[in-house]
mmCIF file of C-alpha atoms and ligand atoms in Angstrom:
data_model
loop_
_atom_site.group_PDB
_atom_site.id
_atom_site.type_symbol
_atom_site.label_atom_id
_atom_site.label_comp_id
_atom_site.label_asym_id
_atom_site.label_seq_id
_atom_site.Cartn_x
_atom_site.Cartn_y
_atom_site.Cartn_z
ATOM 1 C CA MET A 1 -22.303 -15.125 -26.357
ATOM 2 C CA THR A 2 -19.710 -13.977 -28.938
ATOM 3 C CA ALA A 3 -16.020 -14.933 -28.900
ATOM 4 C CA ARG A 4 -15.163 -11.419 -27.665
ATOM 5 C CA THR A 5 -17.365 -11.715 -24.632
ATOM 6 C CA ALA A 6 -16.525 -15.277 -23.600
ATOM 7 C CA LEU A 7 -13.903 -15.928 -20.978
ATOM 8 C CA PRO A 8 -10.970 -18.064 -22.239
ATOM 9 C CA PRO A 9 -11.123 -21.443 -20.385
ATOM 10 C CA GLU A 10 -7.384 -21.287 -19.546
ATOM 11 C CA ILE A 11 -8.086 -18.417 -17.165
ATOM 12 C CA ALA A 12 -10.536 -20.472 -15.143
ATOM 13 C CA GLU A 13 -8.021 -23.332 -15.093
ATOM 14 C CA LYS A 14 -5.252 -21.051 -13.861
ATOM 15 C CA VAL A 15 -7.414 -19.544 -11.133
ATOM 16 C CA ALA A 16 -8.558 -22.999 -9.989
ATOM 17 C CA ALA A 17 -4.898 -24.099 -9.843
ATOM 18 C CA GLY A 18 -3.886 -20.946 -7.931
ATOM 19 C CA GLU A 19 -1.602 -19.791 -10.750
ATOM 20 C CA ARG A 20 -0.753 -16.141 -11.284
ATOM 21 C CA LEU A 21 -2.608 -14.334 -14.095
ATOM 22 C CA THR A 22 -0.646 -12.419 -16.728
ATOM 23 C CA PHE A 23 -1.262 -8.992 -18.245
ATOM 24 C CA GLU A 24 -2.908 -10.737 -21.232
ATOM 25 C CA ASP A 25 -5.166 -12.700 -18.889
ATOM 26 C CA GLY A 26 -6.142 -9.433 -17.234
ATOM 27 C CA LEU A 27 -7.057 -7.966 -20.611
ATOM 28 C CA ALA A 28 -9.076 -11.045 -21.515
ATOM 29 C CA LEU A 29 -11.005 -10.578 -18.258
ATOM 30 C CA GLN A 30 -11.558 -6.909 -19.100
ATOM 31 C CA ASN A 31 -12.763 -7.805 -22.608
ATOM 32 C CA SER A 32 -15.151 -10.471 -21.430
ATOM 33 C CA ARG A 33 -18.768 -9.558 -20.826
ATOM 34 C CA ASP A 34 -19.357 -12.717 -18.830
ATOM 35 C CA ILE A 35 -19.759 -10.944 -15.517
ATOM 36 C CA HIS A 36 -20.996 -14.133 -13.854
ATOM 37 C CA ALA A 37 -17.961 -16.195 -14.879
ATOM 38 C CA ILE A 38 -15.633 -13.413 -13.714
ATOM 39 C CA GLY A 39 -17.554 -13.164 -10.442
ATOM 40 C CA ARG A 40 -17.467 -16.942 -9.876
ATOM 41 C CA LEU A 41 -13.677 -16.979 -10.288
ATOM 42 C CA ALA A 42 -13.175 -14.000 -7.987
ATOM 43 C CA HIS A 43 -15.500 -15.612 -5.457
ATOM 44 C CA MET A 44 -13.458 -18.818 -5.614
ATOM 45 C CA VAL A 45 -10.303 -16.872 -4.710
ATOM 46 C CA ARG A 46 -12.025 -14.829 -1.987
ATOM 47 C CA THR A 47 -13.516 -17.979 -0.448
ATOM 48 C CA ARG A 48 -10.158 -19.750 -0.541
ATOM 49 C CA LEU A 49 -8.653 -16.837 1.398
ATOM 50 C CA HIS A 50 -11.432 -15.916 3.813
ATOM 51 C CA GLY A 51 -14.120 -18.592 3.740
ATOM 52 C CA ASN A 52 -17.490 -17.028 4.449
ATOM 53 C CA LYS A 53 -16.158 -14.153 6.554
ATOM 54 C CA ALA A 54 -16.752 -10.543 5.568
ATOM 55 C CA PHE A 55 -14.903 -7.855 7.487
ATOM 56 C CA TYR A 56 -15.861 -4.416 8.751
ATOM 57 C CA ASN A 57 -14.420 -2.044 11.338
ATOM 58 C CA ARG A 58 -15.501 0.691 13.726
ATOM 59 C CA ASN A 59 -13.804 3.713 12.313
ATOM 60 C CA ARG A 60 -14.099 7.439 11.865
ATOM 61 C CA HIS A 61 -12.790 9.268 8.819
ATOM 62 C CA ILE A 62 -11.445 12.770 9.491
ATOM 63 C CA ASN A 63 -10.685 15.156 6.629
ATOM 64 C CA TYR A 64 -8.738 17.881 8.454
ATOM 65 C CA THR A 65 -8.641 20.340 5.537
ATOM 66 C CA ASN A 66 -9.978 20.623 2.016
ATOM 67 C CA VAL A 67 -7.509 23.379 1.143
ATOM 68 C CA CYS A 68 -5.144 21.990 -1.446
ATOM 69 C CA ALA A 69 -2.251 23.353 -3.470
ATOM 70 C CA LEU A 70 -3.245 20.971 -6.269
ATOM 71 C CA SER A 71 -6.240 21.255 -8.608
ATOM 72 C CA CYS A 72 -6.762 17.687 -9.794
ATOM 73 C CA ARG A 73 -9.478 17.555 -12.431
ATOM 74 C CA PHE A 74 -11.106 14.413 -10.993
ATOM 75 C CA CYS A 75 -11.403 15.916 -7.500
ATOM 76 C CA SER A 76 -14.439 17.790 -6.186
ATOM 77 C CA PHE A 77 -13.085 17.986 -2.643
ATOM 78 C CA TYR A 78 -10.369 20.633 -2.910
ATOM 79 C CA ARG A 79 -10.859 24.354 -2.319
ATOM 80 C CA LYS A 80 -8.445 27.248 -2.552
ATOM 81 C CA ARG A 81 -7.821 29.217 0.647
ATOM 82 C CA GLY A 82 -10.431 31.933 1.104
ATOM 83 C CA GLU A 83 -12.796 30.248 -1.315
ATOM 84 C CA GLU A 84 -16.312 29.568 -0.067
ATOM 85 C CA GLY A 85 -16.428 26.281 1.808
ATOM 86 C CA ALA A 86 -12.645 26.114 2.413
ATOM 87 C CA TYR A 87 -11.748 24.908 5.903
ATOM 88 C CA GLU A 88 -8.870 23.742 8.039
ATOM 89 C CA MET A 89 -9.504 22.148 11.408
ATOM 90 C CA PRO A 90 -7.390 23.364 14.310
ATOM 91 C CA VAL A 91 -5.298 20.610 15.934
ATOM 92 C CA GLU A 92 -7.605 20.606 18.998
ATOM 93 C CA GLN A 93 -10.656 19.991 16.838
ATOM 94 C CA VAL A 94 -9.092 16.982 15.104
ATOM 95 C CA ILE A 95 -8.086 15.551 18.491
ATOM 96 C CA GLU A 96 -11.565 16.163 19.904
ATOM 97 C CA VAL A 97 -13.230 14.360 17.001
ATOM 98 C CA ALA A 98 -10.865 11.407 17.473
ATOM 99 C CA GLN A 99 -11.595 11.346 21.220
ATOM 100 C CA LYS A 100 -15.339 11.280 20.606
ATOM 101 C CA ALA A 101 -14.894 8.433 18.127
ATOM 102 C CA HIS A 102 -12.723 6.543 20.613
ATOM 103 C CA GLN A 103 -15.330 6.985 23.368
ATOM 104 C CA ALA A 104 -17.991 5.722 20.952
ATOM 105 C CA GLY A 105 -16.002 2.510 20.417
ATOM 106 C CA ALA A 106 -14.012 3.251 17.237
ATOM 107 C CA THR A 107 -10.764 1.306 16.886
ATOM 108 C CA GLU A 108 -9.420 3.430 14.023
ATOM 109 C CA VAL A 109 -9.308 7.004 12.802
ATOM 110 C CA HIS A 110 -8.546 7.518 9.116
ATOM 111 C CA ILE A 111 -7.104 11.017 8.697
ATOM 112 C CA VAL A 112 -6.410 12.556 5.284
ATOM 113 C CA GLY A 113 -6.697 15.993 3.735
ATOM 114 C CA GLY A 114 -5.585 18.359 0.988
ATOM 115 C CA LEU A 115 -2.012 19.606 0.570
ATOM 116 C CA HIS A 116 -2.400 22.703 2.678
ATOM 117 C CA PRO A 117 0.178 25.303 1.634
ATOM 118 C CA TRP A 118 0.716 26.867 5.071
ATOM 119 C CA LEU A 119 0.270 24.220 7.749
ATOM 120 C CA LYS A 120 3.614 23.355 9.328
ATOM 121 C CA PHE A 121 4.976 19.866 9.950
ATOM 122 C CA ASP A 122 4.292 20.382 13.683
ATOM 123 C CA TYR A 123 0.555 20.562 12.936
ATOM 124 C CA TYR A 124 0.639 16.938 11.755
ATOM 125 C CA LEU A 125 2.877 15.776 14.622
ATOM 126 C CA ASP A 126 0.661 17.542 17.177
ATOM 127 C CA ILE A 127 -2.436 15.817 15.815
ATOM 128 C CA LEU A 128 -0.785 12.407 16.086
ATOM 129 C CA ARG A 129 0.661 13.077 19.549
ATOM 130 C CA GLY A 130 -2.581 14.519 20.859
ATOM 131 C CA ILE A 131 -4.636 11.557 19.648
ATOM 132 C CA SER A 132 -2.211 8.841 20.670
ATOM 133 C CA GLN A 133 -1.774 10.314 24.157
ATOM 134 C CA SER A 134 -5.461 10.784 24.838
ATOM 135 C CA CYS A 135 -6.877 7.731 23.044
ATOM 136 C CA PRO A 136 -4.867 4.662 24.041
ATOM 137 C CA GLY A 137 -5.328 1.780 21.647
ATOM 138 C CA LEU A 138 -6.903 3.868 18.899
ATOM 139 C CA HIS A 139 -5.111 3.088 15.625
ATOM 140 C CA ILE A 140 -4.213 6.156 13.573
ATOM 141 C CA LYS A 141 -4.198 5.439 9.844
ATOM 142 C CA ALA A 142 -3.200 8.730 8.325
ATOM 143 C CA PHE A 143 -1.837 10.664 5.366
ATOM 144 C CA THR A 144 -1.736 9.404 1.815
ATOM 145 C CA ALA A 145 1.586 9.015 -0.009
ATOM 146 C CA VAL A 146 0.878 12.379 -1.647
ATOM 147 C CA GLU A 147 0.637 14.060 1.768
ATOM 148 C CA ILE A 148 3.792 12.274 2.947
ATOM 149 C CA VAL A 149 5.741 13.681 -0.030
ATOM 150 C CA HIS A 150 4.276 17.124 0.739
ATOM 151 C CA LEU A 151 5.417 16.779 4.381
ATOM 152 C CA SER A 152 8.919 15.768 3.286
ATOM 153 C CA ARG A 153 9.044 18.992 1.245
ATOM 154 C CA ILE A 154 7.760 21.318 3.971
ATOM 155 C CA ALA A 155 9.865 19.674 6.702
ATOM 156 C CA ARG A 156 12.903 19.387 4.395
ATOM 157 C CA MET A 157 13.301 15.787 5.464
ATOM 158 C CA SER A 158 13.588 12.542 3.530
ATOM 159 C CA ILE A 159 10.513 10.362 3.163
ATOM 160 C CA GLU A 160 12.055 7.907 5.594
ATOM 161 C CA GLU A 161 12.721 10.624 8.184
ATOM 162 C CA VAL A 162 9.149 11.892 7.856
ATOM 163 C CA LEU A 163 7.696 8.409 8.327
ATOM 164 C CA VAL A 164 9.910 7.734 11.343
ATOM 165 C CA ALA A 165 8.916 11.068 12.932
ATOM 166 C CA LEU A 166 5.223 10.436 12.265
ATOM 167 C CA ARG A 167 5.445 6.938 13.689
ATOM 168 C CA GLU A 168 7.143 8.235 16.836
ATOM 169 C CA ALA A 169 4.271 10.699 17.182
ATOM 170 C CA GLY A 170 1.646 7.933 16.915
ATOM 171 C CA LEU A 171 1.086 7.008 13.256
ATOM 172 C CA GLY A 172 -0.054 3.396 12.954
ATOM 173 C CA SER A 173 -0.343 2.796 9.221
ATOM 174 C CA LEU A 174 -0.835 4.497 5.857
ATOM 175 C CA PRO A 175 -4.083 4.605 3.895
ATOM 176 C CA GLY A 176 -3.988 3.812 0.191
ATOM 177 C CA GLY A 177 -5.074 7.135 -1.307
ATOM 178 C CA GLY A 178 -3.360 9.123 -4.019
ATOM 179 C CA ALA A 179 -2.447 6.193 -6.257
ATOM 180 C CA GLU A 180 -5.189 7.005 -8.819
ATOM 181 C CA ILE A 181 -3.901 5.279 -12.011
ATOM 182 C CA PHE A 182 -0.194 4.681 -12.470
ATOM 183 C CA ASP A 183 0.185 6.065 -15.974
ATOM 184 C CA ASP A 184 1.829 9.276 -17.159
ATOM 185 C CA ARG A 185 -0.790 10.049 -19.826
ATOM 186 C CA VAL A 186 -3.690 9.657 -17.399
ATOM 187 C CA HIS A 187 -1.689 11.562 -14.804
ATOM 188 C CA ASP A 188 -1.311 14.549 -17.135
ATOM 189 C CA VAL A 189 -5.005 14.603 -18.075
ATOM 190 C CA ALA A 190 -6.621 14.011 -14.690
ATOM 191 C CA PHE A 191 -4.141 14.889 -11.920
ATOM 192 C CA LYS A 192 -1.281 16.885 -13.352
ATOM 193 C CA GLY A 193 0.885 18.357 -10.599
ATOM 194 C CA LYS A 194 0.324 15.446 -8.226
ATOM 195 C CA VAL A 195 3.295 13.203 -7.443
ATOM 196 C CA ARG A 196 3.858 10.521 -10.046
ATOM 197 C CA GLU A 197 3.897 6.810 -9.435
ATOM 198 C CA ASP A 198 7.631 6.688 -8.607
ATOM 199 C CA LYS A 199 7.025 8.811 -5.481
ATOM 200 C CA TRP A 200 3.840 6.954 -4.482
ATOM 201 C CA PHE A 201 5.782 3.708 -4.625
ATOM 202 C CA GLU A 202 8.779 5.200 -2.829
ATOM 203 C CA VAL A 203 6.548 6.157 0.106
ATOM 204 C CA HIS A 204 4.907 2.729 0.376
ATOM 205 C CA ARG A 205 8.192 0.849 -0.208
ATOM 206 C CA THR A 206 9.844 2.912 2.537
ATOM 207 C CA ALA A 207 6.869 2.414 4.881
ATOM 208 C CA HIS A 208 7.022 -1.345 4.350
ATOM 209 C CA SER A 209 10.786 -1.355 4.959
ATOM 210 C CA LEU A 210 10.122 0.384 8.305
ATOM 211 C CA GLY A 211 7.456 -2.125 9.291
ATOM 212 C CA ILE A 212 4.544 0.254 8.617
ATOM 213 C CA PHE A 213 1.591 -1.489 6.937
ATOM 214 C CA SER A 214 -0.309 0.309 4.221
ATOM 215 C CA ASN A 215 -3.226 0.024 1.815
ATOM 216 C CA ALA A 216 -3.398 0.663 -1.910
ATOM 217 C CA THR A 217 -6.093 2.218 -4.093
ATOM 218 C CA MET A 218 -7.060 2.415 -7.750
ATOM 219 C CA LEU A 219 -9.321 5.219 -8.935
ATOM 220 C CA TYR A 220 -11.177 3.824 -11.949
ATOM 221 C CA GLY A 221 -13.878 4.858 -14.398
ATOM 222 C CA HIS A 222 -12.556 8.227 -15.625
ATOM 223 C CA VAL A 223 -10.104 8.660 -18.518
ATOM 224 C CA GLU A 224 -8.099 5.476 -18.075
ATOM 225 C CA THR A 225 -8.203 2.446 -20.389
ATOM 226 C CA PRO A 226 -8.689 -1.206 -19.360
ATOM 227 C CA GLU A 227 -4.990 -1.814 -20.177
ATOM 228 C CA GLN A 228 -3.962 0.935 -17.770
ATOM 229 C CA ARG A 229 -6.053 -0.596 -14.973
ATOM 230 C CA ILE A 230 -4.406 -3.977 -15.439
ATOM 231 C CA ARG A 231 -0.934 -2.396 -15.486
ATOM 232 C CA HIS A 232 -1.811 -0.492 -12.300
ATOM 233 C CA LEU A 233 -2.740 -3.748 -10.554
ATOM 234 C CA ILE A 234 0.397 -5.508 -11.777
ATOM 235 C CA LYS A 235 2.612 -2.672 -10.493
ATOM 236 C CA LEU A 236 1.011 -3.038 -7.051
ATOM 237 C CA ARG A 237 1.485 -6.803 -7.229
ATOM 238 C CA GLU A 238 5.185 -6.306 -7.965
ATOM 239 C CA LEU A 239 5.788 -4.120 -4.905
ATOM 240 C CA GLN A 240 3.780 -6.556 -2.796
ATOM 241 C CA ASP A 241 6.010 -9.427 -3.985
ATOM 242 C CA GLU A 242 9.065 -7.436 -2.869
ATOM 243 C CA SER A 243 7.553 -6.487 0.482
ATOM 244 C CA LEU A 244 6.338 -10.009 1.271
ATOM 245 C CA GLN A 245 9.748 -11.424 0.358
ATOM 246 C CA ALA A 246 11.430 -8.918 2.679
ATOM 247 C CA MET A 247 8.990 -9.920 5.449
ATOM 248 C CA LYS A 248 9.943 -13.561 4.953
ATOM 249 C CA ASP A 249 13.662 -12.821 4.867
ATOM 250 C CA SER A 250 13.601 -10.625 7.953
ATOM 251 C CA ASN A 251 13.385 -12.908 10.931
ATOM 252 C CA SER A 252 14.616 -10.349 13.412
ATOM 253 C CA PRO A 253 12.085 -8.445 15.555
ATOM 254 C CA ASP A 254 14.487 -5.474 15.380
ATOM 255 C CA THR A 255 13.818 -5.075 11.673
ATOM 256 C CA PRO A 256 10.096 -5.628 11.278
ATOM 257 C CA ARG A 257 8.815 -5.386 7.708
ATOM 258 C CA ALA A 258 5.333 -4.775 6.386
ATOM 259 C CA ALA A 259 3.256 -4.972 3.207
ATOM 260 C CA PHE A 260 -0.090 -3.959 1.729
ATOM 261 C CA ASN A 261 -3.113 -5.105 3.723
ATOM 262 C CA CYS A 262 -5.743 -4.374 1.145
ATOM 263 C CA LEU A 263 -6.647 -2.809 -2.159
ATOM 264 C CA VAL A 264 -9.480 -0.280 -2.218
ATOM 265 C CA PRO A 265 -10.753 0.147 -5.790
ATOM 266 C CA LEU A 266 -12.388 3.594 -5.838
ATOM 267 C CA SER A 267 -15.268 4.152 -8.235
ATOM 268 C CA PHE A 268 -14.898 7.587 -9.832
ATOM 269 C CA ALA A 269 -17.687 10.007 -8.849
ATOM 270 C CA PRO A 270 -17.745 12.701 -11.571
ATOM 271 C CA GLU A 271 -20.250 15.057 -9.864
ATOM 272 C CA GLY A 272 -18.767 18.436 -9.055
ATOM 273 C CA SER A 273 -15.356 17.701 -10.588
ATOM 274 C CA GLU A 274 -13.842 19.182 -13.748
ATOM 275 C CA LEU A 275 -14.427 15.779 -15.328
ATOM 276 C CA GLY A 276 -18.111 16.103 -14.494
ATOM 277 C CA GLU A 277 -19.136 15.481 -18.108
ATOM 278 C CA LEU A 278 -17.858 11.892 -17.913
ATOM 279 C CA PRO A 279 -20.496 9.259 -17.171
ATOM 280 C CA GLY A 280 -18.494 7.446 -14.456
ATOM 281 C CA PRO A 281 -18.561 3.700 -13.851
ATOM 282 C CA THR A 282 -21.789 1.688 -14.006
ATOM 283 C CA GLY A 283 -22.759 -1.005 -11.516
ATOM 284 C CA LEU A 284 -21.502 -3.697 -13.858
ATOM 285 C CA SER A 285 -18.143 -2.047 -14.416
ATOM 286 C CA ASP A 286 -17.814 -1.619 -10.626
ATOM 287 C CA LEU A 287 -18.430 -5.325 -10.079
ATOM 288 C CA LYS A 288 -16.101 -6.296 -12.896
ATOM 289 C CA THR A 289 -13.276 -4.067 -11.647
ATOM 290 C CA LEU A 290 -13.588 -5.351 -8.089
ATOM 291 C CA ALA A 291 -13.594 -8.962 -9.272
ATOM 292 C CA ILE A 292 -10.644 -8.455 -11.645
ATOM 293 C CA SER A 293 -8.732 -6.731 -8.835
ATOM 294 C CA ARG A 294 -9.231 -9.832 -6.696
ATOM 295 C CA LEU A 295 -8.042 -12.079 -9.524
ATOM 296 C CA MET A 296 -4.971 -10.056 -10.511
ATOM 297 C CA LEU A 297 -3.776 -9.167 -6.995
ATOM 298 C CA ASP A 298 -3.128 -12.712 -5.857
ATOM 299 C CA ASN A 299 -0.716 -11.557 -3.132
ATOM 300 C CA VAL A 300 -2.803 -8.851 -1.421
ATOM 301 C CA PRO A 301 -4.994 -10.437 1.242
ATOM 302 C CA HIS A 302 -8.044 -8.168 1.178
ATOM 303 C CA ILE A 303 -10.134 -6.345 -1.436
ATOM 304 C CA LYS A 304 -12.348 -3.643 0.002
ATOM 305 C CA ALA A 305 -15.701 -2.584 -1.401
ATOM 306 C CA PHE A 306 -15.803 0.871 0.208
ATOM 307 C CA TRP A 307 -19.547 1.343 0.662
ATOM 308 C CA ILE A 308 -19.254 5.119 0.281
ATOM 309 C CA MET A 309 -17.804 4.754 -3.220
ATOM 310 C CA GLN A 310 -19.461 1.651 -4.587
ATOM 311 C CA GLY A 311 -22.732 2.366 -2.801
ATOM 312 C CA VAL A 312 -24.269 0.324 -0.013
ATOM 313 C CA GLY A 313 -26.230 -2.061 -2.254
ATOM 314 C CA LEU A 314 -23.468 -2.783 -4.699
ATOM 315 C CA SER A 315 -20.899 -3.284 -1.903
ATOM 316 C CA GLN A 316 -23.185 -5.936 -0.496
ATOM 317 C CA VAL A 317 -23.263 -7.714 -3.877
ATOM 318 C CA ALA A 318 -19.498 -7.204 -4.277
ATOM 319 C CA LEU A 319 -18.937 -9.534 -1.311
ATOM 320 C CA SER A 320 -19.787 -12.324 -3.774
ATOM 321 C CA TRP A 321 -17.627 -10.757 -6.503
ATOM 322 C CA GLY A 322 -14.224 -11.044 -4.842
ATOM 323 C CA CYS A 323 -14.485 -8.524 -1.998
ATOM 324 C CA ASP A 324 -14.218 -9.460 1.666
ATOM 325 C CA ASP A 325 -14.372 -6.076 3.401
ATOM 326 C CA MET A 326 -16.739 -3.075 3.441
ATOM 327 C CA ASP A 327 -14.628 -0.532 5.385
ATOM 328 C CA GLY A 328 -16.527 0.620 8.452
ATOM 329 C CA THR A 329 -18.809 3.008 10.219
ATOM 330 C CA VAL A 330 -17.031 6.038 8.608
ATOM 331 C CA VAL A 331 -19.407 8.663 10.150
ATOM 332 C CA TRP A 332 -18.154 11.686 8.225
ATOM 333 C CA TYR A 333 -16.621 11.797 4.743
ATOM 334 C CA ASP A 334 -15.968 14.886 2.706
ATOM 335 C CA ILE A 335 -13.994 13.644 -0.325
ATOM 336 C CA THR A 336 -17.079 12.463 -2.154
ATOM 337 C CA LYS A 337 -20.641 12.992 -0.988
ATOM 338 C CA ARG A 338 -23.594 10.763 -1.674
ATOM 339 C CA VAL A 339 -26.594 12.679 -2.959
ATOM 340 C CA GLY A 340 -28.831 13.624 -0.052
ATOM 341 C CA HIS A 341 -26.259 12.700 2.587
ATOM 342 C CA GLY A 342 -23.692 15.527 2.519
ATOM 343 C CA THR A 343 -20.681 14.828 4.676
ATOM 344 C CA HIS A 344 -22.505 12.864 7.373
ATOM 345 C CA GLN A 345 -22.202 9.386 5.928
ATOM 346 C CA GLU A 346 -22.552 6.872 8.702
ATOM 347 C CA MET A 347 -23.315 3.216 8.942
ATOM 348 C CA THR A 348 -23.979 1.664 12.324
ATOM 349 C CA VAL A 349 -22.481 -1.669 13.336
ATOM 350 C CA PRO A 350 -25.917 -3.388 13.326
ATOM 351 C CA GLN A 351 -26.507 -2.035 9.810
ATOM 352 C CA LEU A 352 -23.134 -3.315 8.569
ATOM 353 C CA LYS A 353 -23.756 -6.712 10.146
ATOM 354 C CA ARG A 354 -27.208 -6.938 8.664
ATOM 355 C CA LEU A 355 -25.953 -6.128 5.170
ATOM 356 C CA ILE A 356 -23.208 -8.740 5.453
ATOM 357 C CA ARG A 357 -25.494 -11.442 6.836
ATOM 358 C CA GLU A 358 -28.108 -10.767 4.210
ATOM 359 C CA ALA A 359 -25.410 -11.227 1.548
ATOM 360 C CA GLY A 360 -24.738 -14.705 2.964
ATOM 361 C CA PHE A 361 -21.553 -14.019 4.943
ATOM 362 C CA VAL A 362 -20.494 -13.990 8.582
ATOM 363 C CA PRO A 363 -19.714 -10.439 9.731
ATOM 364 C CA VAL A 364 -16.339 -10.203 11.466
ATOM 365 C CA GLU A 365 -15.125 -7.061 13.151
ATOM 366 C CA ARG A 366 -11.454 -6.392 12.453
ATOM 367 C CA ASP A 367 -8.856 -3.846 13.464
ATOM 368 C CA THR A 368 -6.907 -1.796 10.920
ATOM 369 C CA VAL A 369 -4.409 -4.574 10.226
ATOM 370 C CA TYR A 370 -7.159 -7.201 9.965
ATOM 371 C CA ARG A 371 -6.823 -8.866 13.357
ATOM 372 C CA GLU A 372 -10.254 -10.146 14.312
ATOM 373 C CA ILE A 373 -12.014 -8.484 17.232
ATOM 374 C CA HIS A 374 -14.391 -10.615 19.249
ATOM 375 C CA ARG A 375 -16.325 -8.646 21.831
ATOM 376 C CA GLU A 376 -17.695 -10.453 24.824
ATOM 377 C CA ASN A 377 -21.315 -10.007 25.851
ATOM 378 C CA GLU A 378 -22.157 -8.251 22.639
ATOM 379 C CA VAL A 379 -25.824 -8.381 21.874
ATOM 380 C CA VAL A 380 -26.224 -10.206 18.581
ATOM 381 C CA SER A 381 -28.362 -7.880 16.508
ATOM 382 C CA ALA A 382 -30.150 -8.479 13.275
HETATM 383 O O1 V47 B 1 -6.838 9.520 -3.227
HETATM 384 C C1 V47 B 1 -10.960 11.764 -4.944
HETATM 385 C C2 V47 B 1 -10.215 9.439 -4.317
HETATM 386 C C3 V47 B 1 -9.058 8.986 -2.452
HETATM 387 C C4 V47 B 1 -12.716 11.282 -6.084
HETATM 388 O O2 V47 B 1 -6.849 3.022 2.634
HETATM 389 C C5 V47 B 1 -12.201 10.119 -5.553
HETATM 390 O O3 V47 B 1 -8.499 2.022 3.638
HETATM 391 C C6 V47 B 1 -13.859 8.907 -6.541
HETATM 392 O O4 V47 B 1 -7.902 6.660 -0.561
HETATM 393 N N1 V47 B 1 -14.393 9.995 -7.097
HETATM 394 C C7 V47 B 1 -9.061 9.104 -0.962
HETATM 395 N N2 V47 B 1 -12.764 8.924 -5.770
HETATM 396 C C8 V47 B 1 -9.849 7.960 -0.333
HETATM 397 C C9 V47 B 1 -8.997 6.757 -0.075
HETATM 398 C C10 V47 B 1 -9.499 5.678 0.789
HETATM 399 C C11 V47 B 1 -10.850 5.564 1.076
HETATM 400 C C12 V47 B 1 -11.276 4.528 1.918
HETATM 401 C C13 V47 B 1 -10.388 3.658 2.491
HETATM 402 C C14 V47 B 1 -9.039 3.798 2.207
HETATM 403 C C15 V47 B 1 -8.053 2.887 2.863
HETATM 404 C C16 V47 B 1 -8.578 4.788 1.346
HETATM 405 O O5 V47 B 1 -10.349 9.322 -2.939
HETATM 406 C C17 V47 B 1 -8.158 9.887 -3.237
HETATM 407 C C18 V47 B 1 -8.743 9.746 -4.609
HETATM 408 O O6 V47 B 1 -8.232 8.634 -5.260
HETATM 409 N N3 V47 B 1 -11.100 10.455 -4.885
HETATM 410 N N4 V47 B 1 -11.946 12.308 -5.681
HETATM 411 C C19 V47 B 1 -13.889 11.207 -6.900
HETATM 412 N N5 V47 B 1 -14.413 12.287 -7.451
#
């Protein structure tokens, strides 16, 4: 192994001692080709945090519209109104899908969509009210930071007012989407027109200050550099430091605070996007990015290998490369489609458990905010 590919021993020492890694350490990890050493370190951290547990949930993703005012070059999901394949679900349809999921045992619906130019703020409130009233206990994780900024524009309300109104209507937490890569150059090449990092952070900072938990994402493997990935992770780590400190300082139940629950590194799928000529990440770069995310984000409890994005097989392997969560049953997902599967992309609970067990971990069902769910009389399946 050459000097360029070897991992500097100080990094292993720091990780073993639980010390925070620097930007330079992150770059050294990126430059190393020793995927096994990187994986072993990430596994050490993941095991320290979660032992041999690997989490999944019973959820249903709902993409209420693919009509979007933006035309991000990395995105193959959006359509313009009137274009073939464009859709917007009526409020009743979204509620009905959530009800069916609830009846089938889901504990979470994950609702996101394009920035629809004509839907009114009431559409979003009605969805939340309708679901929360008819599906008691079902957690609604909805609307990326980009949608929240869009709602603040159409409702002419501040981000805080929008979040408060959505929470009153039934919003439980925010998903992590829309972060992409926090860098102005990458922003201008791949998602010009989308809100920049300042707004993404404003939404999540405000959510945390209101006691609303959220997730974070990083879309990797397109036009970004390894340096930009590490900076992205460090920026998330900085907000998490702030939010965790505020949680510690706030000891009053009247002012609950929140933070990020997990990072979801999203593997760029070039097919069908304007960046379709790019090769996209390989299995090794997926594993490396997931492991480095675990190592750099020392203050975010969970790293998710989203089986839709990393693929079922690689997500299983990723459980030994720093990840502790696979997302859930999903059922339907329109943002990216696996070849041969279209939008129906479902994993059953026995399938998820089997994958996790086979990877050497104990499957643990969780709710959206990672409280464990233990069901009585559940048949233990293979
Ligand atoms: O923001 C869009 C990404 C995100 C592509 O919070 C693409 O638990 C890859 O954020 N290739 C939405 N990715 C999905 C998302 C998410 C998914 C699962 C769980 C959670 C969570 C959040 O999908 C978008 C964008 O970054 N995306 N197009 C593409 N071609």
